[in-house]
């Protein structure tokens, strides 16, 4: 299978807006480099590249509408120079494996390529390789979600991962002690990838991946998508959560916080917020039934 790579050069000030447009348009993975091709792998929290000219490499499925991606950038007046190139699966996998090293998130979680040795056998180790769906912790939003899961008590909890992609968050939740995890994604390739990645991590029971929610009344809901879909799914995600249950949403830019919070306000009391590279995770609890009725 081959992929399309969109290579863009832009000013560093335009990174956040261009990255957001690329993700909304269907980018499966994004890499930032300076003019000398030095990769930005895992920056420190809040750290941004200092280069004046940045190269962005965005990976898309082979059948992506290139014209739509470019027109979306033009509509936002995002100044850039860019070109498309075909990247074969074998080449992408090799580059990805050379770049991706074992990385820790929070206190316990490690994301590790399957060919690497885990730094600690007593840690919570998740093994992932490139495949049909992406999500390895490399992006700020996934980083935020993994750290939130690591800091949340999941023992004995039922967890919903909405928009699961590679299944990384669902797998992390299960390994962190959840009794049951449901991953939901409308992309059939993501469902296949989630199931395979769970199997590769020796998770064979009480974790499911589907294109629709099969169980309600979860103790924890996590969704790492984008602000628009999060707003549209506000009632469905909120009512999938039991009263008092915890919810975490990411894929939100700093300027979108208020609109997302307001969409969920009939059901959710917001409690905490974490930020990384211009992206935000907001977390809260579902209101008790009588509090919802009184609003």
Short mmCIF file of N, CA and C in Angstrom, two decimals, residues 3 80 131 166 174:
data_model
loop_
_atom_site.label_atom_id
_atom_site.label_comp_id
_atom_site.label_asym_id
_atom_site.label_seq_id
_atom_site.Cartn_x
_atom_site.Cartn_y
_atom_site.Cartn_z
N UNK A 3 1.21 5.68 0.25
CA UNK A 3 0.63 6.84 0.92
C UNK A 3 1.01 8.09 0.15
N UNK A 80 2.14 29.34 2.45
CA UNK A 80 3.04 28.19 2.44
C UNK A 80 3.46 27.87 1.02
N UNK A 131 0.83 1.38 10.82
CA UNK A 131 -0.12 0.50 10.15
C UNK A 131 -1.25 1.28 9.54
N UNK A 166 -5.64 4.31 16.15
CA UNK A 166 -4.82 3.11 16.32
C UNK A 166 -5.25 2.26 17.50
N UNK A 174 -7.00 -0.13 29.15
CA UNK A 174 -7.12 -1.53 29.58
C UNK A 174 -5.90 -1.94 30.39
#
